[in-house]
XYZ file of C-alpha atoms in Angstrom:
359
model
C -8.596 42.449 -10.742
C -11.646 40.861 -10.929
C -12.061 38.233 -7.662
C -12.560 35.446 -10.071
C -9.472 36.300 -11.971
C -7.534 36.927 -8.099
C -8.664 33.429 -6.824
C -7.602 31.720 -10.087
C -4.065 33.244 -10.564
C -3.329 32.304 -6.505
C -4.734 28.468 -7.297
C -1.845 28.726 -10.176
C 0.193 29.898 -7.703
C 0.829 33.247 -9.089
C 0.585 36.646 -6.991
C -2.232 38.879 -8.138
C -3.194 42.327 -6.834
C -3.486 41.058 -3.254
C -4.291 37.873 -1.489
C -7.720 36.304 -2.039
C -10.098 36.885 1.135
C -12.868 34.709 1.904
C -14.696 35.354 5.479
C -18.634 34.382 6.903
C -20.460 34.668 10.312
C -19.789 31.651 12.412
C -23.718 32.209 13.730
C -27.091 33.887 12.825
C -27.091 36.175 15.770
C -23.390 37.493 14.597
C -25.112 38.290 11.334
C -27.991 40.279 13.334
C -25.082 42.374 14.500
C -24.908 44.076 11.068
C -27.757 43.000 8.887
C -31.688 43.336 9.762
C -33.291 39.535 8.776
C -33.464 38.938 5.222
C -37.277 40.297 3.817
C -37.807 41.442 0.223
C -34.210 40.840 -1.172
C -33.893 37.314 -3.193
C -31.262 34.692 -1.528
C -28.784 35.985 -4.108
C -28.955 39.365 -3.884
C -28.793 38.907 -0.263
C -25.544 36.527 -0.818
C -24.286 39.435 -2.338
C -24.869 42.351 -0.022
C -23.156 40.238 2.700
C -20.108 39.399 0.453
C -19.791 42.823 -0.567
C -19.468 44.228 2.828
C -17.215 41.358 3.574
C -14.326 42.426 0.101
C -14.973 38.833 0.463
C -13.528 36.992 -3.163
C -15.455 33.620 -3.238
C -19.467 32.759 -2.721
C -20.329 29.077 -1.273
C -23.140 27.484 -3.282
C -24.443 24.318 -1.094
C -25.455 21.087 -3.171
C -25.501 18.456 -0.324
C -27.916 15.801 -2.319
C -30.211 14.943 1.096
C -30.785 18.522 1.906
C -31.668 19.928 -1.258
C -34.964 17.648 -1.140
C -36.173 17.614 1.979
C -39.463 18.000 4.263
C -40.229 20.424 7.424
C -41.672 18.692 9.980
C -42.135 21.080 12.565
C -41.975 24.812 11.893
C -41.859 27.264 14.632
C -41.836 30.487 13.541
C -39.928 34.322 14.553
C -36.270 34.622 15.502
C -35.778 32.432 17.567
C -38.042 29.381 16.691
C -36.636 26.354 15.057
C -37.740 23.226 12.577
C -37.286 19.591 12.247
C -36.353 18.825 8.821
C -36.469 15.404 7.016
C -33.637 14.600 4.583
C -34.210 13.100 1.342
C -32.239 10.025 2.010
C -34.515 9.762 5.923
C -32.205 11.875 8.491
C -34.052 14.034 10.622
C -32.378 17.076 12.079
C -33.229 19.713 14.367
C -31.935 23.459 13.338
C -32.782 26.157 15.873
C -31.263 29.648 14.348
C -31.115 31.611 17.809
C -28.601 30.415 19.128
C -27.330 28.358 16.464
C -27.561 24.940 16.120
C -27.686 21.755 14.639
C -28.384 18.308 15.181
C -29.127 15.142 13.402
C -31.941 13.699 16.200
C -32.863 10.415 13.814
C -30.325 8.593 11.370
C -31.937 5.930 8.837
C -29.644 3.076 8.684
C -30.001 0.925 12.107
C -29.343 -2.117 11.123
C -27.408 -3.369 7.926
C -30.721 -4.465 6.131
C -31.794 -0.378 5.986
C -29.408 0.414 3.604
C -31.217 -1.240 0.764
C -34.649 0.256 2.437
C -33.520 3.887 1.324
C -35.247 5.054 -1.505
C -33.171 7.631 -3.441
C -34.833 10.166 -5.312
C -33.906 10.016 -9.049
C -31.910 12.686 -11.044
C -35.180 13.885 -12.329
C -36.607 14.724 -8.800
C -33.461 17.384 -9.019
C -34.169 18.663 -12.132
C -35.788 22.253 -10.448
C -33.280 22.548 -7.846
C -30.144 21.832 -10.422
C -32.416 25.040 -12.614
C -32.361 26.877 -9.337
C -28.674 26.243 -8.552
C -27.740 26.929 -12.299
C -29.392 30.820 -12.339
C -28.143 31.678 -8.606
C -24.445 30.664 -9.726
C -24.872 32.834 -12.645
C -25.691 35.525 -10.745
C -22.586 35.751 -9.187
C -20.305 35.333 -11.917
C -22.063 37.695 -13.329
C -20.680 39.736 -10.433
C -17.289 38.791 -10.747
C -17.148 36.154 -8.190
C -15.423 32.931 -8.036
C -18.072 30.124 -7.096
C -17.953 27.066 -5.403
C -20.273 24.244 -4.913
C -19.837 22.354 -1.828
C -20.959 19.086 -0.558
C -19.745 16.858 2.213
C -17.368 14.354 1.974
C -17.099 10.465 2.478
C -17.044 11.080 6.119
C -19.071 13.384 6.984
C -21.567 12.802 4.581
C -21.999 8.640 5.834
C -22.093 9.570 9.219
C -24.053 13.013 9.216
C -26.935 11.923 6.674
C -26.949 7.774 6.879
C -25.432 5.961 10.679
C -24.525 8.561 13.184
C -20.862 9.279 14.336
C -20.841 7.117 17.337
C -22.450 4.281 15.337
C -20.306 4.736 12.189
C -17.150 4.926 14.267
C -17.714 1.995 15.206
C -18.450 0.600 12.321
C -14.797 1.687 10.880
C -13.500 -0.963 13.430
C -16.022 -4.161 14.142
C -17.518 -3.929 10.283
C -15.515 -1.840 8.033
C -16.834 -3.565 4.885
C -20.245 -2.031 6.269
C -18.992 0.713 6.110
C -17.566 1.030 3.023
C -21.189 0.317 1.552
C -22.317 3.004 3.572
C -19.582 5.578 2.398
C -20.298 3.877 -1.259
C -23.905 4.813 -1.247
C -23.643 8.000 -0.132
C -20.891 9.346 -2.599
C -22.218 7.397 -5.832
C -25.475 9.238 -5.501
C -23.661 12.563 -4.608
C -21.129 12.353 -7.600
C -24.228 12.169 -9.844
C -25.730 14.976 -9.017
C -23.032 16.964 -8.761
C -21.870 16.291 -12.147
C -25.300 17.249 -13.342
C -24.658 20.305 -11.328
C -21.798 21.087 -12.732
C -22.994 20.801 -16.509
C -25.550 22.965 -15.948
C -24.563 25.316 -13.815
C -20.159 25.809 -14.588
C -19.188 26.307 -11.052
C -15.338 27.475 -10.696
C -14.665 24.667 -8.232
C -16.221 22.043 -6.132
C -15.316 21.981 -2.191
C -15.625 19.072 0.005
C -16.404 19.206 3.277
C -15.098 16.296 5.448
C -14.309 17.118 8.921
C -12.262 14.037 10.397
C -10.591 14.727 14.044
C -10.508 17.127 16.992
C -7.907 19.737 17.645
C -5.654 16.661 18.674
C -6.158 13.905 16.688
C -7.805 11.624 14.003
C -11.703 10.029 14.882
C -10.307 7.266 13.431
C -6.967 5.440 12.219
C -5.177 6.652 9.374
C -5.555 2.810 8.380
C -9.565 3.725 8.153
C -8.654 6.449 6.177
C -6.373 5.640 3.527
C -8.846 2.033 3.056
C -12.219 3.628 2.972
C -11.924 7.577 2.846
C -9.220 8.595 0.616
C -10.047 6.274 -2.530
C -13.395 8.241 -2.255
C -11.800 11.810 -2.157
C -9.379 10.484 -4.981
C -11.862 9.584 -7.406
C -14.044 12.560 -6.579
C -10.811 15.149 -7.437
C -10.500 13.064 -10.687
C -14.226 13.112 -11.487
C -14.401 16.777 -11.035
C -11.628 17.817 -12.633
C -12.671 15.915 -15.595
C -15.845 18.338 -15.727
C -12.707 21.216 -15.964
C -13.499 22.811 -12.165
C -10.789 23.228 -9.125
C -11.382 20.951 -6.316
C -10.813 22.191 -2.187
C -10.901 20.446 0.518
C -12.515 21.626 4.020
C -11.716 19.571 6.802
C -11.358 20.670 10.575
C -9.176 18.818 13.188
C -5.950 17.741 13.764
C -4.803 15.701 10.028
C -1.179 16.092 10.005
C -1.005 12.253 9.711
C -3.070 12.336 6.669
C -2.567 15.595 5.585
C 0.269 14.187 2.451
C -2.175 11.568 1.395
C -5.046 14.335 1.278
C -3.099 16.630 -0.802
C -1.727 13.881 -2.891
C -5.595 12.901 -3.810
C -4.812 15.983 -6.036
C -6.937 18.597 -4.625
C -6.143 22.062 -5.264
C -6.625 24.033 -2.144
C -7.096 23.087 1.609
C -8.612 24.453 4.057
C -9.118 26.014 7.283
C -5.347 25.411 8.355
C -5.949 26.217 11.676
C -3.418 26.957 14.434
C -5.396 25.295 17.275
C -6.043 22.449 15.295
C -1.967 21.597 15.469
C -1.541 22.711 11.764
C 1.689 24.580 11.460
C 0.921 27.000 8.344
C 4.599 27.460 7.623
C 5.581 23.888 7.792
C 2.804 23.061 5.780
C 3.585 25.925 2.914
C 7.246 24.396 2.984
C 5.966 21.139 2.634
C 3.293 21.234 0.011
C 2.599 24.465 -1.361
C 4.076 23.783 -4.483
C 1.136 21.315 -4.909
C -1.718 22.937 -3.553
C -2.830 26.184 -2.487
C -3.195 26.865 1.201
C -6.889 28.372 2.337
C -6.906 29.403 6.203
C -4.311 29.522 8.656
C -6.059 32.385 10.724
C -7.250 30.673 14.350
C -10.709 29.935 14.817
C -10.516 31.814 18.379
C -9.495 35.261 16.557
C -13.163 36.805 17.880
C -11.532 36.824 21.184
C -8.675 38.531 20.323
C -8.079 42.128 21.006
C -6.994 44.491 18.033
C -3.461 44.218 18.469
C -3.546 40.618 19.138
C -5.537 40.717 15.620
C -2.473 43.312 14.034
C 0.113 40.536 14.861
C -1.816 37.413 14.178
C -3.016 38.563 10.294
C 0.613 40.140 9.900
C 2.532 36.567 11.039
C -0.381 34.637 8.935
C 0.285 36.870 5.721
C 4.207 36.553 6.305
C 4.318 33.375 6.305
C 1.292 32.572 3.742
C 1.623 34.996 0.952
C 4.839 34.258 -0.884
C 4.629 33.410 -3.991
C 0.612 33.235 -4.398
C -0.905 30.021 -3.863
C -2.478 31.249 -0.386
C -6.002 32.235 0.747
C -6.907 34.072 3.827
C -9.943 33.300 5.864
C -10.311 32.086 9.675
C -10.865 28.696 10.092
C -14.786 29.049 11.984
C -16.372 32.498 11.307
C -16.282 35.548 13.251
C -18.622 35.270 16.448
C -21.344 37.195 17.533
C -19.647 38.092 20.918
C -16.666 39.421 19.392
C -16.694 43.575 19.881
C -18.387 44.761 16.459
C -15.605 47.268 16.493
C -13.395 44.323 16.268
C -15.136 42.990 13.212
C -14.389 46.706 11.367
C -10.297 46.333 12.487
C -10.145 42.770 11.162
C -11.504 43.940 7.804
C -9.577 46.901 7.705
C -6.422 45.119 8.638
C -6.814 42.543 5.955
C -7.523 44.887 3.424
C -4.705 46.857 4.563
C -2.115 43.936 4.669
C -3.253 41.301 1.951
C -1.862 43.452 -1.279
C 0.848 42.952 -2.796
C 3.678 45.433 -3.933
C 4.015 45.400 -7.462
C-alpha cells in the first residue's frame, strides 16, 4: 500500500498492511546526526529525503497565517547563529537553531485598545505563499504521501502570536470576554486562509496544534475551555470537513478532563497520547476509539531508553494500539540528538519490524 491509502484505511478504522508511522527530529542538531545542512536540494525534495529514511507515512505542511508573512530582523548567520523574526500580525520571536529554540520576546496586544491597532494582511497578500503551498503539497502526493496542513489552535495561537501565556492566562480569569475577542481574531483570520489553502492546494487533512496543560494538569479550567476554546475547535472540525479533508488534533499535556469534549468536537485523530503526560493509551482506545483514531502513545522520553527498554515499550504500545486499525504510531516529542544514533537505527528497525499486520 501506498502511505496515503495506509493512513486513510486506519482513519476508517480499518487494518491495512501495517500501522501508519509518522516520526521527526525533536532538534536541528539531532538532524546533523544523519543529514549534512540542507544546500542545493529544494525544501521538498529535502522533506522527502528525510521522510524516506524515516518509512515515515505522513508529511507536515505548516500554514500558521502570522508566520507565513513575516520580516527578519536580525540575521546572524552559520550553524549556530540565530534571527529575530517579526510576525505578520506584530509578534517578535527569537529562533536560535543550535541548540534549538524558540521564543516569542515581544507580543502586540498590551492593552485592550491594540487589538483593533493590528493590521491584518488581506487574502491577496497570501496569494504567492497559498501558490507556493499548493505545488510543495503536490509534490508529495505525487509521492504517495498523505499531507497535512497544520496551524495552531485557539490557544496556542492567541497566546503564542497576540498576548503572551502569562498575560492571556490571566485574561481567561479577570476578562474572559477579552479574551474571547482575542481567540476570535486570531481564528477568523486563520479559518480564511486556510480554506483558501485548502481549495487550492487539496491537503488530506488539516491538524491543529493547541497545546493546553503540563504533564499534570490543565493551564486553565475546563470551564475556560469548554466557554472559549472548544466552540472554536468545533466550528473549525465542521469548517474543514466541509472542504472534504480529515481533521487531527495535536495537543501536549495532561487533558483527560477535556479529552471527551475534544474528541466529541468531531476530530478524527489525536495526538501525541503520551504516557508521561497521564494519558493511559488503553483506556483511551476503550473509551473512544470507535470515534477517533489514536496518533501517539509512544513516551516523549523514549531517546533515553536503552534498546530493550525500546523492544518492550513499541511492543506494549502496538499491543495495545493496533487492534482493529484506527491507530498511528509516532512518539509524542521527536527523537533527541543525545540519544545513541545506534538507538535511532533499533527504533526504526523495531517499528518496521512490529507495526505489520498478519494477513
Amino acid at each position: 500500500m501506498q502511505p496515503v491509502d495506509r493512513v486513510v484505511a486506519t482513519l476508517y478504522h480499518e487494518e491495512p498492511d501495517m500501522v501508519p508511522f509518522y516520526e521527526f527530529f525533536s532538534q536541528p542538531e539531532a538532524q546533523d546526526l544523519f543529514f549534512r545542512p540542507q544546500r542545493s536540494k529544494s525544501h521538498a525534495e529535502w522533506v522527502l529525503k528525510e521522510t524516506r529514511w524515516w518509512g515515515r507515512d505522513i508529511i507536515t505542511v505548516n500554514i500558521n497565517a502570522p508566520n507565513l508573512i513575516s520580516e527578519v530582523i536580525v540575521h546572524e548567520p552559520g550553524r549556530r547563529g540565530y534571527t529575530v523574526v517579526k510576525e505578520a500580525w506584530g509578534a517578535i520571536s527569537y529562533n536560535r537553531r543550535i541548540p534549538g529554540f524558540v521564543k516569542v520576546i515581544h507580543s502586540p496586544i498590551r492593552w485592550p485598545e491594540d487589538l483593533d491597532r493590528i493590521e491584518v494582511p488581506s487574502l491577496d497578500k497570501y496569494e504567492s505563499k497559498i501558490e507556493s503551498i499548493a505545488k510543495e503539497v503536490e509534490v508529495y502526493k505525487k509521492a504517495g504521501y498523505f499531507v497535512e496542513v497544520f496551524h495552531n489552535g485557539p490557544f496556542v495561537m492567541t497566546w503564542q502570536r497576540l498576548r503572551g501565556l502569562t498575560t492571556f492566562l490571566m485574561d481567561l480569569v479577570r476578562n474572559p470576554s477579552f479574551a474571547k475577542r482575542l481567540v476570535d481574531f486570531a481564528m477568523s483570520h486563520q479559518l480564511e486562509l486556510t480554506k483558501a489553502i485548502i481549495d487550492e492546494a487539496k491537503p488530506d487533512a488539516v491538524r491543529l496544534g493547541n497545546d493546553m496543560g503540563t504533564n499534570k494538569s490543565l493551564f486553565f479550567s475546563p470551564k475556560s475551555y469548554k466557554e472559549i476554546f472548544n466552540p472554536w475547535e468545533k466550528r473549525l472540525v465542521q469548517e474543514y470537513h466541509g472542504k472534504d479533508v480529515f481533521v487531527f488534533h495535536h495537543c501536549h499535556g495532561n487533558i483527560n478532563l477535556i479529552l471527551r469534549d475534544m474528541v466529541e468536537t468531531g476530530i478524527d485523530a489525536i495526538d501525541p497520547l503520551d504516557p508521561y503526560d497521564g494519558i493511559d493509551l488503553a483506556e483511551v482506545k476503550e473509551k473512544y476509539s470507535d470515534k477517533v483514531t489514536l496518533r501517539g502513545g509512544v513516551c516523549r522520553y523514549i531517546g533515553t531508553y536503552n534498546q530493550k527498554q525500546i523492544y518492550e515499550h513499541i511492543v506494549d504500545r502496538l499491543r495495545i494500539g493496533a487492534p482493529g486499525g484506527g491507530y498511528i504510531i509516532q512518539s509524542s516529542g521527536g527523537l533527541p540528538n543525545d540519544m545513541p544514533k545506534e538507538n535511532y537505527h533499533y527504533y526504526k528497525k523495531v517499528i518496521w519490524k512490529l507495526r505489520k499486520y498478519r494477513m
